[in-house]
mmCIF file of C-alpha atoms in Angstrom:
data_model
loop_
_atom_site.group_PDB
_atom_site.id
_atom_site.type_symbol
_atom_site.label_atom_id
_atom_site.label_comp_id
_atom_site.label_asym_id
_atom_site.label_seq_id
_atom_site.Cartn_x
_atom_site.Cartn_y
_atom_site.Cartn_z
ATOM 1 C CA MET O 1 197.734 -40.328 -37.848
ATOM 2 C CA THR O 2 194.072 -40.589 -37.167
ATOM 3 C CA SER O 3 193.125 -43.372 -39.546
ATOM 4 C CA PRO O 4 194.771 -46.311 -41.249
ATOM 5 C CA GLU O 5 195.525 -46.350 -44.949
ATOM 6 C CA THR O 6 192.382 -46.706 -47.027
ATOM 7 C CA ALA O 7 192.225 -47.636 -50.683
ATOM 8 C CA SER O 8 189.868 -45.110 -52.202
ATOM 9 C CA PRO O 9 190.261 -44.083 -55.845
ATOM 10 C CA GLU O 10 187.251 -41.758 -55.442
ATOM 11 C CA ALA O 11 188.513 -40.138 -52.209
ATOM 12 C CA ALA O 12 190.597 -37.497 -53.908
ATOM 13 C CA PRO O 13 191.433 -36.276 -57.379
ATOM 14 C CA ALA O 14 194.411 -37.929 -59.032
ATOM 15 C CA ALA O 15 197.674 -36.508 -57.790
ATOM 16 C CA ALA O 16 199.812 -34.659 -60.283
ATOM 17 C CA PRO O 17 203.195 -36.311 -60.807
ATOM 18 C CA THR O 18 205.912 -34.691 -58.772
ATOM 19 C CA SER O 19 208.966 -33.536 -60.678
ATOM 20 C CA GLY O 20 211.460 -36.329 -61.046
ATOM 21 C CA SER O 21 208.994 -39.150 -60.338
ATOM 22 C CA PRO O 22 208.774 -41.794 -63.059
ATOM 23 C CA PRO O 23 205.429 -42.557 -64.732
ATOM 24 C CA GLY O 24 203.622 -45.086 -62.575
ATOM 25 C CA GLY O 25 205.869 -44.201 -59.601
ATOM 26 C CA VAL O 26 204.766 -42.881 -56.230
ATOM 27 C CA ARG O 27 203.106 -39.457 -56.212
ATOM 28 C CA PHE O 28 201.934 -37.360 -53.265
ATOM 29 C CA SER O 29 199.317 -34.663 -52.884
ATOM 30 C CA VAL O 30 197.263 -33.110 -50.107
ATOM 31 C CA VAL O 31 193.535 -32.434 -50.386
ATOM 32 C CA THR O 32 191.383 -30.494 -47.937
ATOM 33 C CA ALA O 33 188.797 -32.676 -46.208
ATOM 34 C CA GLY O 34 186.664 -30.172 -44.352
ATOM 35 C CA PRO O 35 187.486 -27.398 -41.888
ATOM 36 C CA ASP O 36 189.581 -29.549 -39.533
ATOM 37 C CA ALA O 37 191.061 -32.269 -41.729
ATOM 38 C CA LEU O 38 193.333 -32.934 -44.657
ATOM 39 C CA GLU O 39 193.934 -36.026 -46.723
ATOM 40 C CA LEU O 40 197.436 -37.071 -47.653
ATOM 41 C CA VAL O 41 196.992 -38.914 -50.941
ATOM 42 C CA VAL O 42 199.643 -41.411 -51.941
ATOM 43 C CA ALA O 43 199.191 -42.587 -55.526
ATOM 44 C CA PHE O 44 200.706 -45.767 -56.967
ATOM 45 C CA GLY O 45 200.011 -46.100 -60.677
ATOM 46 C CA SER O 46 196.270 -45.569 -61.090
ATOM 47 C CA ARG O 47 195.366 -46.210 -57.396
ATOM 48 C CA ASP O 48 195.062 -43.510 -54.732
ATOM 49 C CA TYR O 49 195.390 -44.210 -51.010
ATOM 50 C CA ALA O 50 194.084 -41.422 -48.794
ATOM 51 C CA VAL O 51 195.086 -40.968 -45.160
ATOM 52 C CA ARG O 52 193.012 -38.469 -43.185
ATOM 53 C CA LEU O 53 195.064 -36.163 -40.953
ATOM 54 C CA ALA O 54 194.234 -33.456 -38.454
ATOM 55 C CA PRO O 55 196.121 -30.179 -39.100
ATOM 56 C CA ALA O 56 198.528 -30.860 -36.179
ATOM 57 C CA GLU O 57 199.270 -34.333 -37.541
ATOM 58 C CA ALA O 58 199.949 -32.863 -40.986
ATOM 59 C CA ALA O 59 202.369 -30.385 -39.386
ATOM 60 C CA ASP O 60 204.175 -33.226 -37.581
ATOM 61 C CA LEU O 61 204.422 -35.239 -40.793
ATOM 62 C CA GLY O 62 205.676 -32.220 -42.741
ATOM 63 C CA MET O 63 208.367 -31.474 -40.166
ATOM 64 C CA ALA O 64 209.497 -35.105 -40.083
ATOM 65 C CA LEU O 65 209.706 -35.281 -43.888
ATOM 66 C CA LEU O 66 211.601 -31.980 -44.200
ATOM 67 C CA ALA O 67 214.011 -32.943 -41.428
ATOM 68 C CA THR O 68 214.637 -36.383 -42.891
ATOM 69 C CA ALA O 69 215.253 -34.986 -46.391
ATOM 70 C CA SER O 70 217.588 -32.368 -44.945
ATOM 71 C CA VAL O 71 219.590 -34.834 -42.835
ATOM 72 C CA ALA O 72 219.728 -37.460 -45.584
ATOM 73 C CA GLY O 73 220.798 -34.822 -48.114
ATOM 74 C CA ASP O 74 223.853 -33.820 -46.064
ATOM 75 C CA ALA O 75 226.620 -36.076 -47.420
ATOM 76 C CA ALA O 76 229.001 -34.778 -44.743
ATOM 77 C CA GLN O 77 226.867 -36.268 -41.967
ATOM 78 C CA ALA O 78 226.417 -40.039 -42.122
ATOM 79 C CA VAL O 79 223.103 -41.119 -40.609
ATOM 80 C CA PRO O 80 222.867 -44.827 -39.757
ATOM 81 C CA ALA O 81 219.929 -46.791 -41.160
ATOM 82 C CA GLY O 82 217.061 -46.948 -38.677
ATOM 83 C CA THR O 83 217.774 -43.509 -37.157
ATOM 84 C CA ARG O 84 214.530 -41.754 -36.178
ATOM 85 C CA VAL O 85 214.610 -38.154 -37.415
ATOM 86 C CA GLU O 86 211.962 -35.956 -35.819
ATOM 87 C CA ASN O 87 213.553 -32.557 -36.237
ATOM 88 C CA CYS O 88 216.903 -31.049 -37.093
ATOM 89 C CA PHE O 89 218.758 -27.813 -37.620
ATOM 90 C CA PHE O 90 217.938 -27.071 -41.247
ATOM 91 C CA PRO O 91 220.966 -25.959 -43.253
ATOM 92 C CA VAL O 92 219.971 -22.627 -44.778
ATOM 93 C CA LEU O 93 221.757 -22.253 -48.104
ATOM 94 C CA GLY O 94 220.178 -18.920 -48.958
ATOM 95 C CA TRP O 95 217.467 -16.495 -47.968
ATOM 96 C CA THR O 96 215.406 -13.587 -49.273
ATOM 97 C CA ALA O 97 213.486 -11.071 -47.189
ATOM 98 C CA GLY O 98 210.740 -8.795 -48.445
ATOM 99 C CA GLU O 99 207.003 -8.219 -48.407
ATOM 100 C CA VAL O 100 204.314 -10.455 -49.921
ATOM 101 C CA ALA O 101 201.900 -7.509 -49.726
ATOM 102 C CA PRO O 102 202.211 -3.977 -48.346
ATOM 103 C CA GLY O 103 202.876 -4.284 -44.601
ATOM 104 C CA VAL O 104 203.176 -8.103 -44.731
ATOM 105 C CA PRO O 105 206.858 -9.044 -44.278
ATOM 106 C CA ALA O 106 208.084 -12.465 -45.371
ATOM 107 C CA LEU O 107 211.267 -14.501 -45.298
ATOM 108 C CA ALA O 108 212.001 -17.200 -47.897
ATOM 109 C CA LEU O 109 214.594 -19.836 -47.000
ATOM 110 C CA ARG O 110 216.379 -22.149 -49.438
ATOM 111 C CA LEU O 111 217.295 -25.413 -47.698
ATOM 112 C CA ALA O 112 219.162 -28.549 -48.692
ATOM 113 C CA GLU O 113 217.691 -30.771 -51.402
ATOM 114 C CA GLY O 114 216.145 -27.775 -53.186
ATOM 115 C CA THR O 115 213.445 -27.234 -50.564
ATOM 116 C CA GLU O 116 212.153 -23.680 -50.241
ATOM 117 C CA ILE O 117 210.076 -22.449 -47.326
ATOM 118 C CA ALA O 118 208.389 -19.054 -47.068
ATOM 119 C CA VAL O 119 207.467 -17.614 -43.668
ATOM 120 C CA GLN O 120 205.033 -14.718 -43.349
ATOM 121 C CA PHE O 121 205.176 -12.302 -40.375
ATOM 122 C CA ASP O 122 203.205 -9.432 -38.973
ATOM 123 C CA ARG O 123 205.307 -6.255 -38.584
ATOM 124 C CA ALA O 124 205.992 -6.756 -34.875
ATOM 125 C CA GLY O 125 206.981 -10.398 -35.429
ATOM 126 C CA ALA O 126 209.345 -9.440 -38.266
ATOM 127 C CA ARG O 127 211.047 -6.793 -36.095
ATOM 128 C CA ALA O 128 211.379 -9.221 -33.171
ATOM 129 C CA CYS O 129 212.781 -11.950 -35.435
ATOM 130 C CA GLY O 130 215.324 -9.563 -36.995
ATOM 131 C CA ARG O 131 216.332 -8.203 -33.578
ATOM 132 C CA ASP O 132 216.780 -11.731 -32.158
ATOM 133 C CA LEU O 133 218.779 -12.887 -35.170
ATOM 134 C CA ALA O 134 221.037 -9.841 -34.944
ATOM 135 C CA ARG O 135 221.517 -10.397 -31.207
ATOM 136 C CA SER O 136 222.242 -14.103 -31.652
ATOM 137 C CA GLY O 137 224.779 -13.277 -34.347
ATOM 138 C CA ARG O 138 227.015 -11.771 -31.667
ATOM 139 C CA VAL O 139 227.520 -15.174 -30.022
ATOM 140 C CA PRO O 140 229.359 -17.741 -32.155
ATOM 141 C CA PHE O 141 227.028 -20.290 -33.729
ATOM 142 C CA ARG O 142 228.784 -23.273 -32.147
ATOM 143 C CA GLU O 143 228.434 -21.735 -28.676
ATOM 144 C CA ARG O 144 224.695 -21.189 -29.183
ATOM 145 C CA LEU O 145 224.320 -24.824 -30.216
ATOM 146 C CA ARG O 146 226.287 -26.012 -27.181
ATOM 147 C CA ARG O 147 223.878 -24.075 -24.948
ATOM 148 C CA VAL O 148 220.872 -25.693 -26.615
ATOM 149 C CA PHE O 149 222.313 -29.182 -26.362
ATOM 150 C CA ARG O 150 223.424 -28.726 -22.733
ATOM 151 C CA ARG O 151 219.736 -28.388 -21.856
ATOM 152 C CA ARG O 152 219.137 -31.807 -23.378
ATOM 153 C CA SER O 153 220.836 -35.024 -22.446
ATOM 154 C CA GLY O 154 223.596 -36.333 -24.701
ATOM 155 C CA ALA O 155 226.493 -34.788 -26.552
ATOM 156 C CA PRO O 156 225.991 -32.423 -29.490
ATOM 157 C CA PRO O 157 226.494 -33.851 -32.990
ATOM 158 C CA ALA O 158 229.483 -32.867 -35.110
ATOM 159 C CA LEU O 159 228.651 -29.665 -36.978
ATOM 160 C CA ASP O 160 229.603 -28.378 -40.374
ATOM 161 C CA SER O 161 230.630 -24.703 -40.313
ATOM 162 C CA GLY O 162 230.270 -21.850 -42.732
ATOM 163 C CA ARG O 163 227.226 -22.809 -44.836
ATOM 164 C CA GLN O 164 224.806 -20.110 -43.670
ATOM 165 C CA GLY O 165 223.575 -17.049 -45.554
ATOM 166 C CA ALA O 166 223.121 -16.158 -49.189
#
């Protein structure tokens, strides 16, 4: 992050409560802060604390939060306290493919913990993605993972099978 936490009730509009958060609990929002910055606003009660982030830092934070929620949400995989989670294989529970506008393909993924992510493609990218997915489907999933982990040091984690698709 580029700056330390700053108490600034005027820095950003009050964050709307997230679903499931109790009144007076912690709430999160993101506010644009110019062409090359964002502010992550963490609200406690009536106080807002804004942290300025560059777009790349916001992407890193988003990935870390999604990965942590995904790993922590998998009851079949115990994660010891203190484990640093920077990325993971997201368990896709369902998917939908279509167009968000004529000629603009998109893929929506439903992940663990109710998270949904939509990815927009150009036509060439959508064809390449579909072709690569179809090609990779010919090699068993566990074998593909072994290949990935062989490139890294350490043994692959235990994997749960059969939870892909819609």
